[in-house]
Coordinates of C-alpha atoms in Angstrom, one line a residue:
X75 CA -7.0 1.9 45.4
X76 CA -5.6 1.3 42.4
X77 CA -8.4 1.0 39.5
X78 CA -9.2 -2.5 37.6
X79 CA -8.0 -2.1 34.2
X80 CA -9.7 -3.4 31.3
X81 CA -9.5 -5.3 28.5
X82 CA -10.0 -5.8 24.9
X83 CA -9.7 -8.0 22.6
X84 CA -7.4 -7.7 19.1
X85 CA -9.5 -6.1 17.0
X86 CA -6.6 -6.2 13.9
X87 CA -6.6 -8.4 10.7
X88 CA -4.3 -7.8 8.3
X89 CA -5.1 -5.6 5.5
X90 CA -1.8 -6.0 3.3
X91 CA -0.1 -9.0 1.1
X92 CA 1.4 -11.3 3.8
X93 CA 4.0 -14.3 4.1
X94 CA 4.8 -16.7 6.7
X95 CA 7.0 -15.6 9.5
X96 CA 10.4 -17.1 8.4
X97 CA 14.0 -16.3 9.5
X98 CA 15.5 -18.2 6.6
X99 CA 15.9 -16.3 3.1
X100 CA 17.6 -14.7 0.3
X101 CA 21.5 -14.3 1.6
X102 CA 21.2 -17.8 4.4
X103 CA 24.2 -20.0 3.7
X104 CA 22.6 -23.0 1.5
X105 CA 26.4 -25.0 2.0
X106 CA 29.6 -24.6 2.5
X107 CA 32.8 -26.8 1.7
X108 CA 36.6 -26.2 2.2
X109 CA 38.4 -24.0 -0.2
X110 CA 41.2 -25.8 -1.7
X111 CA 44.2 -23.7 -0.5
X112 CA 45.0 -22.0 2.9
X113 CA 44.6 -18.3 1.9
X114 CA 42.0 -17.9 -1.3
X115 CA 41.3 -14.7 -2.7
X116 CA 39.9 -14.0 -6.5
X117 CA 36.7 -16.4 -7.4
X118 CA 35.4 -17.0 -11.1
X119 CA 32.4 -19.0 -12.2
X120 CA 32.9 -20.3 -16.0
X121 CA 29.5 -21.9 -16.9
X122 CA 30.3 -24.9 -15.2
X123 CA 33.3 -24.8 -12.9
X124 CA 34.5 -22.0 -10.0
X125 CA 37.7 -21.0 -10.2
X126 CA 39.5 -20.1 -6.8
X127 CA 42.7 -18.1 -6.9
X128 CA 44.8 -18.6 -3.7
X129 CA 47.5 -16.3 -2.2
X130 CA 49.6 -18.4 -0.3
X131 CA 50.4 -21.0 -2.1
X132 CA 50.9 -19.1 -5.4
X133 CA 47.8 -21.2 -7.5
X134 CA 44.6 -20.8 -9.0
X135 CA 42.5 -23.8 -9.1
X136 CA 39.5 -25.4 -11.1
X137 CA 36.9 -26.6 -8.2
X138 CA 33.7 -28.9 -8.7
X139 CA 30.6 -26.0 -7.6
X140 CA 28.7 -29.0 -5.4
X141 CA 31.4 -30.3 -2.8
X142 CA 34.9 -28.0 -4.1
X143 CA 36.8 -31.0 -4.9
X144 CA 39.8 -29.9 -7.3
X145 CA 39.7 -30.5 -10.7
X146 CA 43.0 -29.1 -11.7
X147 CA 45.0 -26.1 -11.5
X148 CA 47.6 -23.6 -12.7
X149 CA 50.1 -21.4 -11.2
X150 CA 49.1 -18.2 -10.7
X151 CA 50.7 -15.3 -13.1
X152 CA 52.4 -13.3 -10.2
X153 CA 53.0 -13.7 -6.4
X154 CA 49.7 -12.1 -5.1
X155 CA 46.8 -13.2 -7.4
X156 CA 43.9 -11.0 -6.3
X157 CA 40.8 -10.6 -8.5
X158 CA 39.9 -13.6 -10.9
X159 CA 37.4 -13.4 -14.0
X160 CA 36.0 -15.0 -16.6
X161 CA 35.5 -13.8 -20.5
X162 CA 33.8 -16.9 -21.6
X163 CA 37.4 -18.2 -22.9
X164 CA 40.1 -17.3 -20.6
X165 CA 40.8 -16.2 -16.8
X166 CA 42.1 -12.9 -16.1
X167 CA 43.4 -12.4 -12.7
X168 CA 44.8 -8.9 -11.0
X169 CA 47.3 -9.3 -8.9
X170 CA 48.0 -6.7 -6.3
X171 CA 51.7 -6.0 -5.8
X172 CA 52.8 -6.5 -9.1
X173 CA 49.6 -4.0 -10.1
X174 CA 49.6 -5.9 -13.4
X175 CA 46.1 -7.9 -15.4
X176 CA 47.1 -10.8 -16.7
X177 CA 44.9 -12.9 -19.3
X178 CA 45.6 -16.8 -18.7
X179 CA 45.2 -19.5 -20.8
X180 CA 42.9 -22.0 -18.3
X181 CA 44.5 -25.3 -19.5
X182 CA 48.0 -25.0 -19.5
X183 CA 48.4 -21.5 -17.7
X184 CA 50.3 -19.8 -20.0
X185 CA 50.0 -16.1 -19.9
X186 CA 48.7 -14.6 -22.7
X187 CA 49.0 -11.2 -22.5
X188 CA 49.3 -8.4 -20.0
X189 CA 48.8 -5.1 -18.9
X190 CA 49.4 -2.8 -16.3
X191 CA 46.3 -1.8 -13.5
X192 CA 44.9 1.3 -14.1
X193 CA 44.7 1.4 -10.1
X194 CA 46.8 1.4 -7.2
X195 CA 45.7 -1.5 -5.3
X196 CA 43.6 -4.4 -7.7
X197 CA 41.5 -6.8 -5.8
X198 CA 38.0 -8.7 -7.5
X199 CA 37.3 -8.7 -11.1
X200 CA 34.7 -9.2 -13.4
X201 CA 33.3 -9.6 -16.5
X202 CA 29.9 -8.1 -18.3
X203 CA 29.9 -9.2 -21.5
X204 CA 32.6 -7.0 -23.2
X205 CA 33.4 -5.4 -20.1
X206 CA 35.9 -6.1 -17.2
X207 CA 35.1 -4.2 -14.3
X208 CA 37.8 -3.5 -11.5
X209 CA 37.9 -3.1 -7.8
X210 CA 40.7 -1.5 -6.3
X211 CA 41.1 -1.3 -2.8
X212 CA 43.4 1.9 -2.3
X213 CA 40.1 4.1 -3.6
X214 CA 37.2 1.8 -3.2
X215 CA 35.8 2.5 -6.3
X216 CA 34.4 0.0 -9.1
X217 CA 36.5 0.8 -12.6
X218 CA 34.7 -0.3 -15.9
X219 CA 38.3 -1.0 -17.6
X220 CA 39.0 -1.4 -21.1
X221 CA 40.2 -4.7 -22.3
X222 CA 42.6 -3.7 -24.8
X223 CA 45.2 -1.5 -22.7
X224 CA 43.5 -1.2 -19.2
X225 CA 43.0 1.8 -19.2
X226 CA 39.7 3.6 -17.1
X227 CA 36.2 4.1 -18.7
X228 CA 34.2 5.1 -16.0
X229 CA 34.3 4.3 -11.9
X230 CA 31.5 4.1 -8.8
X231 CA 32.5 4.9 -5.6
X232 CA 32.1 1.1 -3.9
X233 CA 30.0 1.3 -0.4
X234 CA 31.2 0.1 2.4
X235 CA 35.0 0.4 3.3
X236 CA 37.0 -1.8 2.2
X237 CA 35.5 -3.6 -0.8
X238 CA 37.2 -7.2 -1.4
X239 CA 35.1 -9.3 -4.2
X240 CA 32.9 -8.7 -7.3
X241 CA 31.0 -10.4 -9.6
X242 CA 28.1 -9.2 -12.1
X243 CA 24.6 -10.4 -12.1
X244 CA 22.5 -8.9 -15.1
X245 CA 22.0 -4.7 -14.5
X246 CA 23.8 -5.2 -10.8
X247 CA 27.2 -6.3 -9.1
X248 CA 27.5 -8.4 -6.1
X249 CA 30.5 -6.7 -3.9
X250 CA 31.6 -8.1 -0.7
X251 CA 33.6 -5.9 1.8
X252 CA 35.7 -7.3 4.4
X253 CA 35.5 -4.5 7.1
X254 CA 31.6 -4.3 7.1
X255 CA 31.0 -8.0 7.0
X256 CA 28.4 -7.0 3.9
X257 CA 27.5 -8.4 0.8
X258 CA 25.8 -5.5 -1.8
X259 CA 23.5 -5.5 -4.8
X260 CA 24.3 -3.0 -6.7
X261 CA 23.2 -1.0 -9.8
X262 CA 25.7 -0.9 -12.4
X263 CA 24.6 2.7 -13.7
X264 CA 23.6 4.4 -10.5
X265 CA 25.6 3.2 -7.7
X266 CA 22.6 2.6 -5.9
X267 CA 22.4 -0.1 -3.4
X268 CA 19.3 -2.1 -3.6
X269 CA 19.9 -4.2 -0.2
X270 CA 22.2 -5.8 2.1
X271 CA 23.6 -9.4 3.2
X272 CA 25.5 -10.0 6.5
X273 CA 28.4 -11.9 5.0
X274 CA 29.3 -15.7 6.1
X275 CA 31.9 -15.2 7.2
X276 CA 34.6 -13.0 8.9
X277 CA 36.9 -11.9 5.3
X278 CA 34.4 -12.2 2.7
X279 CA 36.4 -11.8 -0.5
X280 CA 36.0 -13.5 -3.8
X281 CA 32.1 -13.6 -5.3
X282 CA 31.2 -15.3 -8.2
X283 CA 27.3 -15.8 -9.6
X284 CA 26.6 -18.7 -11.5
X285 CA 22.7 -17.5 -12.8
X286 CA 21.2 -18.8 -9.4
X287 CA 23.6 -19.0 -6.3
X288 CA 26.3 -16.4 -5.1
X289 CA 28.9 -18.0 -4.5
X290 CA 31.7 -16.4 -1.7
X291 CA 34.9 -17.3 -0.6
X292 CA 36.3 -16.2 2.9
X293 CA 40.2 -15.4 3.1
X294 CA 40.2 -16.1 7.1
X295 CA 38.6 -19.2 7.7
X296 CA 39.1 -20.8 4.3
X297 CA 35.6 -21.8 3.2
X298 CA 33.8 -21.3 0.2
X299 CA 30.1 -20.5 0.7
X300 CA 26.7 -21.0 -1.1
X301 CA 24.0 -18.4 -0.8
X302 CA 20.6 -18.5 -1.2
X303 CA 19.3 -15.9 -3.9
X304 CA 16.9 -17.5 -5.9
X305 CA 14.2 -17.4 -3.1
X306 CA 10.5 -16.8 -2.8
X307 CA 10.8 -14.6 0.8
X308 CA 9.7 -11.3 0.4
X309 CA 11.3 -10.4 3.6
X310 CA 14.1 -11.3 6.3
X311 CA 13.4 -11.0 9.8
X312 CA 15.9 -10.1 12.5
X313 CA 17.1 -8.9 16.1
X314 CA 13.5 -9.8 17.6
X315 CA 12.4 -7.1 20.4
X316 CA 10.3 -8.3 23.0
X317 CA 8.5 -5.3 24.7
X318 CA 5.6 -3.9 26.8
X319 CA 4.7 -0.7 25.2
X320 CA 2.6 1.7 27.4
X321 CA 0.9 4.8 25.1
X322 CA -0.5 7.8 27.7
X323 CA -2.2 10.3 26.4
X324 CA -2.4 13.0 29.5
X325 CA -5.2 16.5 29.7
X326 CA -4.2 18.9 32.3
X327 CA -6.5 21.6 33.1
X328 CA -5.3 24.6 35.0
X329 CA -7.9 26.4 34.8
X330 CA -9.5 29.2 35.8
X331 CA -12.2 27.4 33.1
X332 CA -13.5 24.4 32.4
X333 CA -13.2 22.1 29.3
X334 CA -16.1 21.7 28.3
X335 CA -15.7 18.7 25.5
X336 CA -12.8 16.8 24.6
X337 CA -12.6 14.4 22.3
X338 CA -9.5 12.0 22.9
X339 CA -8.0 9.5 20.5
X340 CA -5.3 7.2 21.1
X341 CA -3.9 4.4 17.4
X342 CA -3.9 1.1 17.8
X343 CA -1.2 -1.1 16.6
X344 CA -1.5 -3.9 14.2
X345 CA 0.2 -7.4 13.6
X346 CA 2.1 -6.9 10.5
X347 CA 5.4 -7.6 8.8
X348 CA 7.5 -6.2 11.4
X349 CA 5.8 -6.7 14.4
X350 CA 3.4 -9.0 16.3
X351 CA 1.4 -7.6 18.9
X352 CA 0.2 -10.1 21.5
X353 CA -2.8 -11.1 23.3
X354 CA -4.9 -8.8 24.7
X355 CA -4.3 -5.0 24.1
X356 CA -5.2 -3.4 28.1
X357 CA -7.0 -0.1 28.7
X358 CA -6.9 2.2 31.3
X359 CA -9.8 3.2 31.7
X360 CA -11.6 1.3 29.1
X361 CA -12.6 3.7 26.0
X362 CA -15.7 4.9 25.0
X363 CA -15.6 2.7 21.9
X364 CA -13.5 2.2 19.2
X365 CA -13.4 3.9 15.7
X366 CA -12.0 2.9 12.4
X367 CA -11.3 5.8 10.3
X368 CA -11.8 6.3 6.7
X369 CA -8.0 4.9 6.1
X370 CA -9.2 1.3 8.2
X371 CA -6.6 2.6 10.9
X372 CA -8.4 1.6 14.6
X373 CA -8.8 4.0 17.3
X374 CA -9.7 4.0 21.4
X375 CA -11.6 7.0 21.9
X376 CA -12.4 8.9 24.7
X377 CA -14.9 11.5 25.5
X378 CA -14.1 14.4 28.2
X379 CA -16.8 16.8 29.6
X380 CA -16.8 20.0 31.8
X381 CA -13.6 19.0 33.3
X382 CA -12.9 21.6 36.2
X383 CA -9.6 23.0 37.1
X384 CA -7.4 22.6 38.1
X385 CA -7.4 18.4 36.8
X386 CA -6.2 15.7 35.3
X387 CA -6.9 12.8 32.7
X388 CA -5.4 10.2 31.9
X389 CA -5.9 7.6 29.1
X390 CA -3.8 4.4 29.1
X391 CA -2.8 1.4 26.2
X392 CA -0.3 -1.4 27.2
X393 CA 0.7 -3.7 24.4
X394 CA 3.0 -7.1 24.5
X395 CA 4.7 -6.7 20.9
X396 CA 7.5 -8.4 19.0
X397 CA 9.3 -6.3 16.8
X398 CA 11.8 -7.1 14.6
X399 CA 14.6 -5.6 12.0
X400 CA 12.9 -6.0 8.7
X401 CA 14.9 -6.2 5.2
X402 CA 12.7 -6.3 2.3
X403 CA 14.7 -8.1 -0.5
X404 CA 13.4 -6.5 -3.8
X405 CA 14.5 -7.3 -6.9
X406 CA 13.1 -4.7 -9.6
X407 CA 12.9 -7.2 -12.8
X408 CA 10.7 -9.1 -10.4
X409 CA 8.4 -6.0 -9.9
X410 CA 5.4 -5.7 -11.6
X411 CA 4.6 -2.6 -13.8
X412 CA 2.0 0.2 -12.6
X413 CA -1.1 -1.5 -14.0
X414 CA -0.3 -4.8 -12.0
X415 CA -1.8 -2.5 -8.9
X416 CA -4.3 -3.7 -7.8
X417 CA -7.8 -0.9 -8.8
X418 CA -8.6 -0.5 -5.1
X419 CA -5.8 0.6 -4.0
X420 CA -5.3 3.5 -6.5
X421 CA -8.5 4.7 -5.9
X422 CA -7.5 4.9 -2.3
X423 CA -3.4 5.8 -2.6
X424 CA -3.2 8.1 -5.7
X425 CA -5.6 10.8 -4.2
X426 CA -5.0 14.3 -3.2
X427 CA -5.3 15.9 0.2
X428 CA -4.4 19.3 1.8
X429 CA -1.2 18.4 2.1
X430 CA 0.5 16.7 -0.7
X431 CA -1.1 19.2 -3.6
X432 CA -0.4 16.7 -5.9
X433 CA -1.0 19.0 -8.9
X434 CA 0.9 22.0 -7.6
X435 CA 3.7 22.6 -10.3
X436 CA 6.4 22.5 -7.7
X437 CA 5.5 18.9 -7.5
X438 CA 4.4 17.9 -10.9
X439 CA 7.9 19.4 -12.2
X440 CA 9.8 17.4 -9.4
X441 CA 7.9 14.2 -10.2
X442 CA 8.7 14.4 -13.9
X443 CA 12.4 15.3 -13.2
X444 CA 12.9 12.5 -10.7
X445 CA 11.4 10.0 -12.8
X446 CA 11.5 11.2 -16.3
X447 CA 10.5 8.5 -18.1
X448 CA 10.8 5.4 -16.0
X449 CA 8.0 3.2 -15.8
X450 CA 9.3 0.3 -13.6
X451 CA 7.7 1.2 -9.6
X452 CA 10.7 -0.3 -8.2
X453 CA 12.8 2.6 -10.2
X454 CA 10.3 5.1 -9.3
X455 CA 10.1 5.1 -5.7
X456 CA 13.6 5.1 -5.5
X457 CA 14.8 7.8 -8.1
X458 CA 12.5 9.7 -6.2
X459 CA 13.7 9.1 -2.8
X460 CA 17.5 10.1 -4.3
X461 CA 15.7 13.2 -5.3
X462 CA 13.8 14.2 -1.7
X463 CA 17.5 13.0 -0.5
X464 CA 19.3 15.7 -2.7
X465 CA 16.7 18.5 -2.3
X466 CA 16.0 18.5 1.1
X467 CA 18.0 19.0 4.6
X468 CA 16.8 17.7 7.5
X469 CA 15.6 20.0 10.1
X470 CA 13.4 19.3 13.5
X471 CA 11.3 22.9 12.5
X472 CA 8.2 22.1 14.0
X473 CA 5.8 22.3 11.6
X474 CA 4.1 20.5 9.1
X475 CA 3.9 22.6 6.1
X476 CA 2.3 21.5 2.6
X477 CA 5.1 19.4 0.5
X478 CA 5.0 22.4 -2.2
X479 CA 6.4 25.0 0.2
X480 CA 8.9 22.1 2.0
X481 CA 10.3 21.5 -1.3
X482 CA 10.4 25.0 -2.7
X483 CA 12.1 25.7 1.2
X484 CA 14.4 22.9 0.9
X485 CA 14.6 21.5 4.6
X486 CA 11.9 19.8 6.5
X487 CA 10.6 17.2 9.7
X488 CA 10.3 13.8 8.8
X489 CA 6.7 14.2 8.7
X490 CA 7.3 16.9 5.7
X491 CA 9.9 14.5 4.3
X492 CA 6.8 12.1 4.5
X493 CA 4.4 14.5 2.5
X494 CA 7.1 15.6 -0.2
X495 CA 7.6 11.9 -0.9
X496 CA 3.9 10.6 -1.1
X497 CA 3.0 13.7 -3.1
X498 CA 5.8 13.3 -6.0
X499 CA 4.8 9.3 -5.7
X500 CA 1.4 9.8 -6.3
X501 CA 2.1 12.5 -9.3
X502 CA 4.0 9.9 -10.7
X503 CA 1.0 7.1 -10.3
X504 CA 2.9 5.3 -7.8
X505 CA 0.7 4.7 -4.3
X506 CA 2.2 5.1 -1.4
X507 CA 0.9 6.2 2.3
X508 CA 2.6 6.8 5.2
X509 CA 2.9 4.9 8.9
X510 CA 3.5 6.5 12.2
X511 CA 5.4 4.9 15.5
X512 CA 7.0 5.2 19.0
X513 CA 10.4 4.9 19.1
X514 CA 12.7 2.9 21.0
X515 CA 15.1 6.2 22.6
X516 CA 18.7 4.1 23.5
X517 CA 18.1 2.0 26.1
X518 CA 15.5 -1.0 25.9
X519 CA 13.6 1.4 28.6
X520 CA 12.9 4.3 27.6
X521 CA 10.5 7.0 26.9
X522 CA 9.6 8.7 23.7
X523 CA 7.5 11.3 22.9
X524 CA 9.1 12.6 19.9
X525 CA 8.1 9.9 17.7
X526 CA 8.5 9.1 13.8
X527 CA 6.5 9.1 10.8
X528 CA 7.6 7.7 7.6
X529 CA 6.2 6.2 3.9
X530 CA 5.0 2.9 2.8
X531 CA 5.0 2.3 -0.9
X532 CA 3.1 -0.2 -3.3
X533 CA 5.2 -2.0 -5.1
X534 CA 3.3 -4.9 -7.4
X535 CA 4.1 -8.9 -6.3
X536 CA 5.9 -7.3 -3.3
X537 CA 3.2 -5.1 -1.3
X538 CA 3.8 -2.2 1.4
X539 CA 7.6 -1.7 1.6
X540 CA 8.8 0.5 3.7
X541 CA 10.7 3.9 2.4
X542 CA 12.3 6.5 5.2
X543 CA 13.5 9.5 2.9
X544 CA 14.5 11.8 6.4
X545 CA 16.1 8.5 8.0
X546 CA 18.4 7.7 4.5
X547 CA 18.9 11.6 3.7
X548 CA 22.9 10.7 3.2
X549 CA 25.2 10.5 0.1
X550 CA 26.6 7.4 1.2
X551 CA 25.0 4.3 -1.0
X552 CA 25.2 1.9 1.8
X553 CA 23.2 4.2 4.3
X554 CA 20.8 5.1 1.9
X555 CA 19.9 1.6 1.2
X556 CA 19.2 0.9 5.5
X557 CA 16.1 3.5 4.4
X558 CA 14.5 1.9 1.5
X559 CA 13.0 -1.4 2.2
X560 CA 14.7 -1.3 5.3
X561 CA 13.3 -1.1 8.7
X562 CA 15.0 -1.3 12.0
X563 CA 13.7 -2.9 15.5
X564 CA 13.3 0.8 17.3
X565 CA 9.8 1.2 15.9
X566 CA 6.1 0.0 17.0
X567 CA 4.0 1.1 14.1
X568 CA 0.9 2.4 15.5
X569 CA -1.2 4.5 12.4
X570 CA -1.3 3.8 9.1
X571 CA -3.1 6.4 6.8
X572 CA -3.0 7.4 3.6
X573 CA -3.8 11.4 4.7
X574 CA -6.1 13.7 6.8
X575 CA -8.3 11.2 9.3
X576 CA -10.8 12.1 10.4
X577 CA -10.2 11.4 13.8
X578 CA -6.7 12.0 13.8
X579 CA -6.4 14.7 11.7
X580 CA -2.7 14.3 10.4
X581 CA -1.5 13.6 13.5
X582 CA -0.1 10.2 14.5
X583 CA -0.3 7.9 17.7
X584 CA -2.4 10.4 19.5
X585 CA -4.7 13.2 19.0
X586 CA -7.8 15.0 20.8
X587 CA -10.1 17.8 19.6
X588 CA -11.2 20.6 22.7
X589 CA -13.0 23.1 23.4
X590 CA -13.1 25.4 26.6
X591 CA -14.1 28.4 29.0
X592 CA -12.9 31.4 27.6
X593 CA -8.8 32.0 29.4
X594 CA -8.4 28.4 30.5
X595 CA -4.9 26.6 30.2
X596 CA -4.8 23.5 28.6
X597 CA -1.4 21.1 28.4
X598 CA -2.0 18.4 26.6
X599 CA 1.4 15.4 26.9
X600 CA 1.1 12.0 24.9
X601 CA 4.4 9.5 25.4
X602 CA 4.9 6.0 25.0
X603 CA 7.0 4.0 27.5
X604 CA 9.0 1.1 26.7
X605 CA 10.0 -1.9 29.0
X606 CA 12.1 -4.9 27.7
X607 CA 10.9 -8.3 28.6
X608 CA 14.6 -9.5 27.5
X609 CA 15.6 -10.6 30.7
X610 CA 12.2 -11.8 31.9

């Protein structure tokens, strides 16, 4: 007879800064109007007006910002007028075939003065105060050009693959690229890709940033597009995964002995950012109670004794969750410094443990050369996530060594990723903590019991974001940015813990304590199951 399961009320309340659910935010399309010619290309923003160049018809024209209704325009300089920018005086535009700049008088359209490209294949432009900064399509790198004879200063390598439009907001770039459908903010020194916008549409190519908006024009379907920057979301939310999730934590005894005592713990998930668990969370059979350990993570526990062999226990938790893709959208001059941290959470984030050795000189030296003297969180979290990136290779070894010896080994488990990156953040005075899951494996049904564990940092008027140093170890910009502040909709999040529970040890999910007869067998098998309620 099958056995009544039963229930339990949520027990969860949010412990973290929170926002509205919204699906609406930094990157949605705020308007969009016609461009004014049949195949545009180059974009410029002069303090008042945007100025479209267009391919086709061989003219670059002077368009009202609110509706695109034309002003004037000008001929362009060559056949294939590419990139457009503006110096504050006059247009430049690149034009790709001839592989010539040309600097254009904006009233009459006389050209002023040109120079050859000091690339192959020029497409967007831009200007930074004194400087013009070049795509070129041929190497997909970003060329900081000199304005007197064109010549090369100093080049990124562009993410994406085929990068279309520029335009230059402050420290970063805005660069569209046509084959990704992708919008970047980018740091102009680094390289590094703060986040990512699906573009409008299905050619993004011309950008131009007027102090507020992003402004993009697409080459295929011939429309000019607003987007929303200037917004107080925290967060996007996407691809929403409706699930049942079924944890099973499994003892098998084979004997010849007993277990004596067992001590069985299973993580209960929490409504938070990313994911919305629903209703009532079902038991089978119920727990002996439920624990909150020292970290304010809650736990079902169970209590085994003198289990014969050969036997078998089971302990069950079915969830109804959403979960969703989650892109934080963080903007570091809008970060507050380390003292803007709240007291209570650096008492309970900056701490040592048996693991992170926080004071070891392995990690005190890799702290200060990750960070050197940065002081803005934003910039510390993420100089040292390049440098857990480029001194560690990932490897599935098994164990769960103290971030000291990971770091001095050079490869480690996600979890060690995890402990390397919370012990060089909290050297640094930066809190951070780390989150555990089950993972979606393929297909909406599946099984896992491999799971994931990865970091959460504090970052002031922002919260918890999430930081995967294993998931972005790769030198590509782009990927590394999926990592940090990034999360995708594989993952129920079932611990959070700042180090060693006391229930869970530094486990996550699941764990139990034994102990036995002396030469009994003990298998001990803890999975989660997934089943899509997509088609339901």
């Amino acid at each position: 007879m099958k056995k009544k399961l039963a229930s339990l009320p949520l027990l969860m309340a949010l412990s973290f800064l929170t926002v509205p659910f919204t699906m609406g935010a930094i990157g949605e399309v705020e308007r969009s109007f016609p461009s004014p010619g049949p195949s545009p290309t180059g974009m410029a923003w002069d303090g008042k007006h945007l100025w479209i160049a267009d391919m086709k018809v061989h003219r670059i024209f002077k368009v009202r910002p609110e509706d695109g209704t034309v002003i004037s325009s000008i001929p362009s300089p060559g056949l294939w007028p590419a990139g457009l920018a503006w110096d504050g005086s006059h247009l430049w535009n690149a034009d790709t075939v001839e592989k010539k700049i040309f600097v254009i008088d904006p009233a009459t359209g006389k050209v002023l003065r040109t120079m050859d490209s000091p690339t192959d294949a020029p497409r967007g432009m831009a200007f930074d105060r004194n400087d013009l900064w070049l795509l070129d399509d041929a190497s997909d790198e970003i060329s900081r050009v000199s304005t007197s004879d064109g010549t090369t200063i100093a080049s990124l390598k562009a993410p994406g693959q085929e990068a279309t439009g520029v335009s230059v907001d402050g420290d970063y770039f805005w660069l569209s690229d046509r084959m990704t459908d992708e919008i970047y903010r980018i740091h102009k020194r680094t390289g590094d890709v703060l986040f990512v916008l699906s573009a409008p549409g299905p050619y993004a190519w011309g950008l131009a940033w007027d102090g507020k908006n992003l402004f993009n024009v697409d080459y295929q379907n011939d429309r000019v597009y607003v987007l929303k920057i200037d917004d107080p979301s925290r967060y996007l939310l996407r691809e929403e995964r409706k699930a049942i999730v079924e944890s099973t934590h499994r003892v098998i005894n084979y004997g010849p002995g007993k277990i004596t005592n067992m001590n069985a713990y299973i993580a209960i998930p929490e409504t938070r950012d990313s994911q919305t668990v629903e209703g009532e969370i079902i038991f089978d059979p119920k727990p002996d109670e439920i624990l909150t350990d020292r970290w304010g993570q809650k736990i079902a526990h169970y209590r085994y004794k003198d289990l014969p062999a050969p036997s078998i226990k089971e302990a069950k938790m079915k969830i109804r969750a959403k979960v969703y893709s989650i892109t934080y959208f963080i903007f570091p001059e809008k970060v507050g410094s380390l003292d803007d941290i709240p007291r209570e959470i650096k008492e309970k984030y900056l701490v040592d443990d048996e693991k992170y050795m926080i004071n070891d000189p392995i990690i005190r030296k890799a702290a200060s050369d990750a960070v050197v003297d940065e002081k803005n969180p934003y910039w510390i979290a993420r100089k040292i996530y390049n440098y857990c990136i480029e001194h560690l290779q990932y490897e599935r070894t098994g164990g769960w060594n103290v971030a000291p010896a990971v770091l001095k080994r050079g490869n480690g488990s996600c979890s060690e990723y995890t402990f390397v990156y919370i012990a060089m953040c909290r050297a640094a005075g930066l809190p951070a903590r780390y989150v555990g899951s089950v993972v979606v494996r393929g297909d909406d049904a599946s099984m896992d019991d491999v799971f994931h564990r990865w970091v959460e940092v504090y970052l002031p008027n922002y919260g918890w974001v999430p930081v995967d140093p294993s998931g972005g170890d790769s030198p590509s910009p782009r990927e590394r940015a999926k990592y940090f502040g990034s999360l995708r909709n594989r993952f129920l999040i079932t611990t959070t813990s700042g180090g060693g529970s006391e229930y869970l040890s530094w486990t996550y999910n699941f764990n139990e304590f034994y102990q036995t007869e002396p030469q009994t067998k003990v298998q001990i098998e803890s999975f989660a199951e997934w089943d899509s309620l997509k088609d339901r």
